[in-house]
CSV table of C-alpha atoms in Angstrom, one decimal:
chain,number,residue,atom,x,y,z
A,184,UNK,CA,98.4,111.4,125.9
A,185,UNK,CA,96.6,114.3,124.4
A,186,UNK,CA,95.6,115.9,121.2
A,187,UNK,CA,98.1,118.2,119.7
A,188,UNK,CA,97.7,121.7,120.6
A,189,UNK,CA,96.7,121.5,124.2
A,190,UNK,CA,99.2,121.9,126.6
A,191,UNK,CA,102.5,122.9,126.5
A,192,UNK,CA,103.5,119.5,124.9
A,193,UNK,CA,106.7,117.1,126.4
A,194,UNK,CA,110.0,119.1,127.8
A,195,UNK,CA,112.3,118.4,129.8
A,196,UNK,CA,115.3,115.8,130.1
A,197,UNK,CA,114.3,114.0,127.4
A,198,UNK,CA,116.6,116.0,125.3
A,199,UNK,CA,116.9,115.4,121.5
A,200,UNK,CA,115.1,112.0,121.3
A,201,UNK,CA,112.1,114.2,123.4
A,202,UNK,CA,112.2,116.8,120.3
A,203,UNK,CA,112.5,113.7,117.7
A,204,UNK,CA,109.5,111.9,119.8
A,205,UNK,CA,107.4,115.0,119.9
A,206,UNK,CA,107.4,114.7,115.4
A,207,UNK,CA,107.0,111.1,115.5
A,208,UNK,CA,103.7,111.5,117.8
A,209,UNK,CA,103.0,114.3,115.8
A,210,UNK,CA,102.7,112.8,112.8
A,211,UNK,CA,99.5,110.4,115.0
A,212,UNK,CA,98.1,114.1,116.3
A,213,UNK,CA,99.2,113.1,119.6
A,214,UNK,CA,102.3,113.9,121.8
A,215,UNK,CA,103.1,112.5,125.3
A,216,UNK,CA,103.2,115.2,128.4
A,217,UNK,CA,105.8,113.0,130.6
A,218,UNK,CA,109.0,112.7,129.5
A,219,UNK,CA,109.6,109.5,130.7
A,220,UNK,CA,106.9,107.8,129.5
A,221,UNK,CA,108.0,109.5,126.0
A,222,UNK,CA,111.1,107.8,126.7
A,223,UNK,CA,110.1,104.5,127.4
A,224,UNK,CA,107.7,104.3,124.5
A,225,UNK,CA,110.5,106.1,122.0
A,226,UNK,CA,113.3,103.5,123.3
A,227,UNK,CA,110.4,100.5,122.2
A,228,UNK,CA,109.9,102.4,119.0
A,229,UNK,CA,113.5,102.3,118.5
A,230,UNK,CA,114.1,98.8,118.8
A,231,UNK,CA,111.3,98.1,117.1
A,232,UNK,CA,112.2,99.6,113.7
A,233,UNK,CA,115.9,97.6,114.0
A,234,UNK,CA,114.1,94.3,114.4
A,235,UNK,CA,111.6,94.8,111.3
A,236,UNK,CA,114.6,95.3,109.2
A,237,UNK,CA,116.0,92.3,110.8
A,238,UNK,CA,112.7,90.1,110.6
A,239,UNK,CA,112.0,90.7,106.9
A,240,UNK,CA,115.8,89.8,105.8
A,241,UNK,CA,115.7,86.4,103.7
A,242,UNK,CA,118.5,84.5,101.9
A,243,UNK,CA,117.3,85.9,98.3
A,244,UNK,CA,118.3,89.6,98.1
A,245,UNK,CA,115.6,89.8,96.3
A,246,UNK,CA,112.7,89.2,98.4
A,247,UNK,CA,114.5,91.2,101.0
A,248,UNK,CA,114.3,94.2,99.2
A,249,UNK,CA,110.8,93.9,98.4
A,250,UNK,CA,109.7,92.9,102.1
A,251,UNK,CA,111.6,96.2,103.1
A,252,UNK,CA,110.1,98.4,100.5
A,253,UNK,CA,107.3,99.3,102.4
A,254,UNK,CA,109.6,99.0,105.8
A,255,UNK,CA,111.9,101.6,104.7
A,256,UNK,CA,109.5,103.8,103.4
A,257,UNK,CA,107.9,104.7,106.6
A,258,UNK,CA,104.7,104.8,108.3
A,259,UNK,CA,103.3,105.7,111.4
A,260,UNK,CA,104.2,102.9,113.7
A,261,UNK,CA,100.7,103.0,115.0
A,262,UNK,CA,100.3,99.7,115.9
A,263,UNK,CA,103.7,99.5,117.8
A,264,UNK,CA,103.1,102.4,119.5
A,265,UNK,CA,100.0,100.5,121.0
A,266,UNK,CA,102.0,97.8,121.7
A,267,UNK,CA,104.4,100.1,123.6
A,268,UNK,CA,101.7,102.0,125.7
A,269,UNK,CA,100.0,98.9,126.9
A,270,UNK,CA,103.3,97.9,128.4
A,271,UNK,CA,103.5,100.6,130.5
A,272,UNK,CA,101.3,99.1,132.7
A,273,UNK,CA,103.5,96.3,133.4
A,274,UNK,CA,107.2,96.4,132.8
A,275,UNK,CA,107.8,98.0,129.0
A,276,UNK,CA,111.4,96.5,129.4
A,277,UNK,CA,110.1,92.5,128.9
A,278,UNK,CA,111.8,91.1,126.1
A,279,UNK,CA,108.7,89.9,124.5
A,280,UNK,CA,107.0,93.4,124.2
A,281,UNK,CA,110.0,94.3,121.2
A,282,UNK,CA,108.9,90.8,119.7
A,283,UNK,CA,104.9,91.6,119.9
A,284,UNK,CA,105.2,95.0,118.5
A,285,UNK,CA,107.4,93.6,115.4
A,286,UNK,CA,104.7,90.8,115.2
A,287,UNK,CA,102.0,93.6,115.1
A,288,UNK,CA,103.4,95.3,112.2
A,289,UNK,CA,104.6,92.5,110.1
A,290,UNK,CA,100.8,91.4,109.8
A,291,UNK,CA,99.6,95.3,109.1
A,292,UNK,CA,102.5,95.4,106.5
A,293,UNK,CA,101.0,92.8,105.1
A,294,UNK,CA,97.9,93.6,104.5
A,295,UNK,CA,99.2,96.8,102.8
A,296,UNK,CA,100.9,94.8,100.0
A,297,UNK,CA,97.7,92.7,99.2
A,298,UNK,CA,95.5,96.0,99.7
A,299,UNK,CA,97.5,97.7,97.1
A,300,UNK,CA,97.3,95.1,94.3
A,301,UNK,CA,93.2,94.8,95.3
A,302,UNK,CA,93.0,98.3,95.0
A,303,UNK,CA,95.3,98.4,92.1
A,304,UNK,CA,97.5,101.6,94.2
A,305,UNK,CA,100.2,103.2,92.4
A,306,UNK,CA,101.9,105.0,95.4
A,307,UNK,CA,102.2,103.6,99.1
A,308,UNK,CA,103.4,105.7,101.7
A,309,UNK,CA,105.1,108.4,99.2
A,310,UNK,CA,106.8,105.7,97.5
A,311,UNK,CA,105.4,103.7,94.5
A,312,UNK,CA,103.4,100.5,95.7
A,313,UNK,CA,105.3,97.0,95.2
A,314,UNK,CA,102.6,95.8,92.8
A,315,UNK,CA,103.5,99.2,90.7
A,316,UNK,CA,106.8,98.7,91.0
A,317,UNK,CA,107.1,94.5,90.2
A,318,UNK,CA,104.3,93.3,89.9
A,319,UNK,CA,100.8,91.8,91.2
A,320,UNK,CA,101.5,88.6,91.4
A,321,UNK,CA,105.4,89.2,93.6
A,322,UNK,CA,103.5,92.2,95.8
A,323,UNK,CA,100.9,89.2,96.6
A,324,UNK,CA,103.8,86.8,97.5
A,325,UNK,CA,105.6,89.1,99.7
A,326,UNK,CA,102.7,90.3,101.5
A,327,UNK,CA,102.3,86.2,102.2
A,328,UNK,CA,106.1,86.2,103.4
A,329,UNK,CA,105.7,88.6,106.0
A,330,UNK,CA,102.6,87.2,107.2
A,331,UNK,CA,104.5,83.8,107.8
A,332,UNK,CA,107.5,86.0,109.4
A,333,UNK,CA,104.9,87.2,111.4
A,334,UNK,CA,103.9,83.6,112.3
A,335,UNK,CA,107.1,82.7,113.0
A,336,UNK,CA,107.8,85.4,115.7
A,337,UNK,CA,104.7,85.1,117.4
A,338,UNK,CA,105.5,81.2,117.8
A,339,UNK,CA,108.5,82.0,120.1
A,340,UNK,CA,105.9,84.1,122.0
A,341,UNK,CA,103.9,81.3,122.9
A,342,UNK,CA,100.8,79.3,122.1
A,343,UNK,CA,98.1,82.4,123.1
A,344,UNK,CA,100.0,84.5,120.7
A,345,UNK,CA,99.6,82.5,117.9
A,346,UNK,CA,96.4,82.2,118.4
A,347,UNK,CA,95.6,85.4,118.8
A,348,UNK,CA,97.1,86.6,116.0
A,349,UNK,CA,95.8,84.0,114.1
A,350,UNK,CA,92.4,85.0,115.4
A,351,UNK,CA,93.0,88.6,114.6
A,352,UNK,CA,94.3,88.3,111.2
A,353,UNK,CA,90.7,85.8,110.3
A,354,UNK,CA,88.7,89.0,111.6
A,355,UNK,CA,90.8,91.0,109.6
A,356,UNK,CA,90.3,89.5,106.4
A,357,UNK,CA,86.1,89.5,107.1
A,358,UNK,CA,86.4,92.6,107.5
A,359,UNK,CA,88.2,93.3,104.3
A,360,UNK,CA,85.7,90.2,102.4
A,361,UNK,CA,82.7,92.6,103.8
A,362,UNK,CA,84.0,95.7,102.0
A,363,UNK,CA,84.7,93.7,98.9
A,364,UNK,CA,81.4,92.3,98.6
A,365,UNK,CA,79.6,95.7,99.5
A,366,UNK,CA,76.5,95.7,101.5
A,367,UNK,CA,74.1,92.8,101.2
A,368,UNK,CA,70.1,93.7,99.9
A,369,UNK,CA,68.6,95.1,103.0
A,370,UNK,CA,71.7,95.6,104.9
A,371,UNK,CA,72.2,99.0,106.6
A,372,UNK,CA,75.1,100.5,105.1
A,373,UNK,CA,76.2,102.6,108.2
A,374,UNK,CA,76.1,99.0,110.4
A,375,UNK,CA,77.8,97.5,107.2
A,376,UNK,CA,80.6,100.0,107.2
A,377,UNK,CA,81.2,99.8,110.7
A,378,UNK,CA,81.7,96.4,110.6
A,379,UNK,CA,84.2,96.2,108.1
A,380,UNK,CA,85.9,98.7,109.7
A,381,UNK,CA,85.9,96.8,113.0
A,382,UNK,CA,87.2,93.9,111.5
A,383,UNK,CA,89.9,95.2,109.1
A,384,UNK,CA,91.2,98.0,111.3
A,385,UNK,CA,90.6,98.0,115.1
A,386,UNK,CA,90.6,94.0,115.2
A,387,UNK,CA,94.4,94.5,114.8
A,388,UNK,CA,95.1,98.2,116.8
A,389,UNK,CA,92.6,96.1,119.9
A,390,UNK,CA,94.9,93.0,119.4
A,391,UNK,CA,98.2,95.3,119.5
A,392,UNK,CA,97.2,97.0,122.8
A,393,UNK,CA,96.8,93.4,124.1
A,394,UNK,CA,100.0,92.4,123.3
A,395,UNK,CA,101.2,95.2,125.4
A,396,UNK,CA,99.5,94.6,128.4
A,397,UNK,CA,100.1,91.0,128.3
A,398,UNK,CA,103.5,90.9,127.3
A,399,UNK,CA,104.1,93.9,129.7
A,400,UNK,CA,103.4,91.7,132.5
């Protein structure tokens, strides 16, 4: 894995899903040299993206269409892609590294609803934000739903899981208490920043390449 523009960049048999990988990992600055290892991590991707849609579905039509606003409208798939490379150092194929990476998302997915209505965001992702486009209150609900969704599949992945993600999504939300609040008298402001950045961003891209390895075998 390198940064874009060194190297010649992945070729080969991976064909058209090689060409649609090399954008996908573009859009991260990145792009994967072996083919195969493009491959494995694109076919992860892949499943990935059908079982969000298929996570977030509910019995209201409703709340399924605002669970899969910010779904549909795209991202990055950082987190699963974490998820995906961690695996390769066991067997990516497990069926419980699709489930992790969903599991992963869901809870960053999440946070973005309840971000957007903190930060009173008109436009997510391109598209306008749910608070913008309901309202605060049902962009707060939703971003509760998919955090129980997330609960839910991370309970069929066992008790460690859980608790992990239970553990991640507590340092997550310090983190994002810390930046609220703002510094404290006396507080360094650098050492204050990186903590909130520790806790509301890489506690949950460390616990995704977890996930990998461990449900990677």
């Amino acid at each position: 894995m390198n940064p874009a523009g060194e190297g010649t960049g992945a070729t080969g048999s991976g064909g058209r899903r090689s060409r649609q990988g090399a954008g996908q990992f573009g859009a991260l600055g990145l792009y994967l040299a072996d083919p195969r290892l493009e491959e494995s991590v694109l076919s992860v991707l892949d499943d990935v993206e059908t079982e969000l849609r298929a996570s977030v579905a509910s019995a209201d039509p409703f709340v399924t269409e605002a669970a899969r606003h910010l779904v549909e409208a795209g991202g990055k798939r950082f987190r699963p892609l974490l998820v995906a490379l961690g695996a390769q150092f066991g067997d990516p194929t497990a069926p419980q590294v699709v489930p992790a990476a969903v599991v992963m998302e869901l809870t960053h997915l999440a946070t973005l609803y309840h971000d957007d209505v903190m930060d009173e965001a008109a436009v997510r992702r391109g598209a306008p934000s749910a608070n913008s486009r309901w309202t605060n209150s049902v962009a707060i609900l939703v971003g509760d739903y998919l955090f129980a969704r997330a609960a839910d599949i991370a309970a069929d992945l066992g008790t460690e899981a859980v608790r992990l993600q239970a553990r991640t999504f507590s340092r997550l939300v310090h983190g994002q208490i810390a930046e609220t609040v703002g510094p404290r008298p006396g507080e360094d402001p650098v050492a204050h920043y990186l903590q909130v950045i520790a806790g509301k961003t890489g506690s949950l891209i460390a616990t995704s390449a977890r996930f990998g390895g461990m449900f990677g075998g």
